[in-house]
Coordinates of C-alpha atoms in Angstrom, one line a residue:
X1 CA -13.8 -10.1 -31.4
X2 CA -14.1 -6.3 -31.1
X3 CA -11.7 -4.2 -33.1
X4 CA -10.1 -1.4 -31.0
X5 CA -8.9 1.5 -33.0
X6 CA -5.9 3.4 -31.7
X7 CA -6.9 6.6 -29.9
X8 CA -4.6 9.5 -30.3
X9 CA -5.1 12.8 -28.7
X10 CA -7.8 14.2 -30.9
X11 CA -7.3 18.0 -30.4
X12 CA -4.2 18.6 -32.6
X13 CA -5.6 16.5 -35.5
X14 CA -9.0 18.1 -35.2
X15 CA -7.4 21.6 -35.2
X16 CA -5.4 20.8 -38.3
X17 CA -8.5 19.5 -40.1
X18 CA -10.4 22.6 -39.1
X19 CA -7.6 24.9 -40.3
X20 CA -7.6 23.1 -43.6
X21 CA -11.4 23.6 -43.8
X22 CA -11.0 27.4 -43.3
X23 CA -8.4 27.4 -46.1
X24 CA -10.9 25.8 -48.4
X25 CA -13.9 27.8 -47.3
X26 CA -12.1 31.1 -47.7
X27 CA -10.3 30.1 -50.9
X28 CA -7.0 31.0 -49.3
X29 CA -5.2 28.9 -52.0
X30 CA -7.5 28.7 -54.9
X31 CA -4.8 27.5 -57.3
X32 CA -4.0 24.5 -55.1
X33 CA -6.6 21.8 -55.8
X34 CA -4.6 19.2 -53.7
X35 CA -5.8 21.1 -50.6
X36 CA -9.2 19.5 -51.0
X37 CA -7.7 16.0 -51.2
X38 CA -5.5 16.8 -48.2
X39 CA -8.6 17.9 -46.2
X40 CA -10.5 14.8 -47.1
X41 CA -7.5 12.6 -46.2
X42 CA -7.1 14.4 -42.9
X43 CA -10.8 13.7 -42.2
X44 CA -10.3 10.0 -42.9
X45 CA -7.3 10.0 -40.6
X46 CA -9.4 11.6 -37.8
X47 CA -12.0 8.8 -38.2
X48 CA -9.4 6.1 -38.3
X49 CA -7.1 7.2 -35.4
X50 CA -9.3 9.1 -33.0
X51 CA -12.8 8.9 -31.6
X52 CA -14.2 11.4 -34.1
X53 CA -17.5 10.2 -35.6
X54 CA -17.2 9.1 -39.3
X55 CA -20.7 10.5 -40.0
X56 CA -19.8 13.9 -38.5
X57 CA -16.6 14.1 -40.6
X58 CA -18.3 13.1 -43.8
X59 CA -21.3 15.4 -43.2
X60 CA -19.0 18.4 -42.3
X61 CA -16.9 17.7 -45.3
X62 CA -19.9 17.6 -47.6
X63 CA -21.4 20.8 -46.2
X64 CA -18.1 22.6 -46.5
X65 CA -17.6 21.7 -50.1
X66 CA -21.2 22.4 -51.1
X67 CA -21.3 25.7 -49.2
X68 CA -18.0 26.8 -50.7
X69 CA -19.2 25.9 -54.2
X70 CA -22.3 28.1 -53.7
X71 CA -20.4 31.1 -52.3
X72 CA -20.4 33.7 -55.2
X73 CA -17.7 35.8 -53.5
X74 CA -15.1 33.1 -54.2
X75 CA -13.3 32.4 -57.5
X76 CA -15.3 30.4 -60.1
X77 CA -12.6 27.7 -60.6
X78 CA -12.3 27.1 -56.9
X79 CA -16.1 26.8 -56.5
X80 CA -16.1 24.3 -59.4
X81 CA -13.4 22.2 -57.8
X82 CA -15.3 22.1 -54.5
X83 CA -18.5 21.0 -56.3
X84 CA -16.6 18.4 -58.3
X85 CA -15.3 16.9 -55.0
X86 CA -18.5 17.0 -53.0
X87 CA -19.5 13.5 -54.1
X88 CA -16.7 11.9 -52.1
X89 CA -18.0 12.7 -48.6
X90 CA -21.6 12.1 -49.9
X91 CA -20.5 8.6 -51.0
X92 CA -19.1 8.0 -47.5
X93 CA -22.4 9.2 -45.9
X94 CA -24.3 6.7 -48.1
X95 CA -22.0 3.9 -46.9
X96 CA -22.4 4.9 -43.3
X97 CA -26.1 5.4 -43.4
X98 CA -27.4 2.8 -40.9
X99 CA -30.8 4.4 -40.5
X100 CA -33.9 2.2 -40.5
X101 CA -34.4 2.8 -44.2
X102 CA -30.9 4.1 -45.0
X103 CA -32.1 7.4 -46.3
X104 CA -30.5 10.1 -44.2
X105 CA -28.0 10.8 -47.1
X106 CA -30.6 11.1 -49.8
X107 CA -31.7 14.7 -49.1
X108 CA -28.0 15.6 -49.3
X109 CA -27.7 13.8 -52.7
X110 CA -30.7 15.8 -53.9
X111 CA -29.0 19.1 -52.8
X112 CA -25.9 18.1 -54.7
X113 CA -27.9 17.1 -57.8
X114 CA -29.9 20.3 -57.8
X115 CA -26.9 22.6 -57.1
X116 CA -26.7 25.3 -59.8
X117 CA -23.7 27.5 -59.6
X118 CA -24.4 31.2 -60.2
X119 CA -21.5 33.2 -61.6
X120 CA -19.0 34.5 -59.1
X121 CA -19.2 38.2 -58.3
X122 CA -16.5 40.1 -60.2
X123 CA -14.3 42.6 -58.6
X124 CA -15.9 45.3 -60.8
X125 CA -19.4 44.3 -59.6
X126 CA -18.2 44.4 -56.0
X127 CA -16.7 47.8 -56.4
X128 CA -19.9 49.1 -58.1
X129 CA -21.9 47.8 -55.1
X130 CA -19.7 49.7 -52.8
X131 CA -20.0 52.9 -54.9
X132 CA -23.8 52.6 -54.7
X133 CA -23.9 52.8 -50.9

């Protein structure tokens, strides 16, 4: 018996998920850690209730969190939160990896394991850089 998942109109849910991703990537609410959980939950909802690929959602979520963590222009505590949550979509990728040897997720795990956060650029450093131009 084949399981049929309900198909909702994908666009409004996808747009909401993307808006949440922009809020994370731009640190629009750096003092709201629940935003990351909300984004990951919306991604799970997309997979569950639309035709959006689970692999795409997990990979996009992982990249978003890791890229945000490495962005020195963002606040340090926000970057740390993103790095701390990046394992969640990575774990999902591992579960989904149906490749011949199940190793598509491993280079991503290596990226996460080797991620070293450099200090965020301070406002003073930013202003100094502008003055030097």
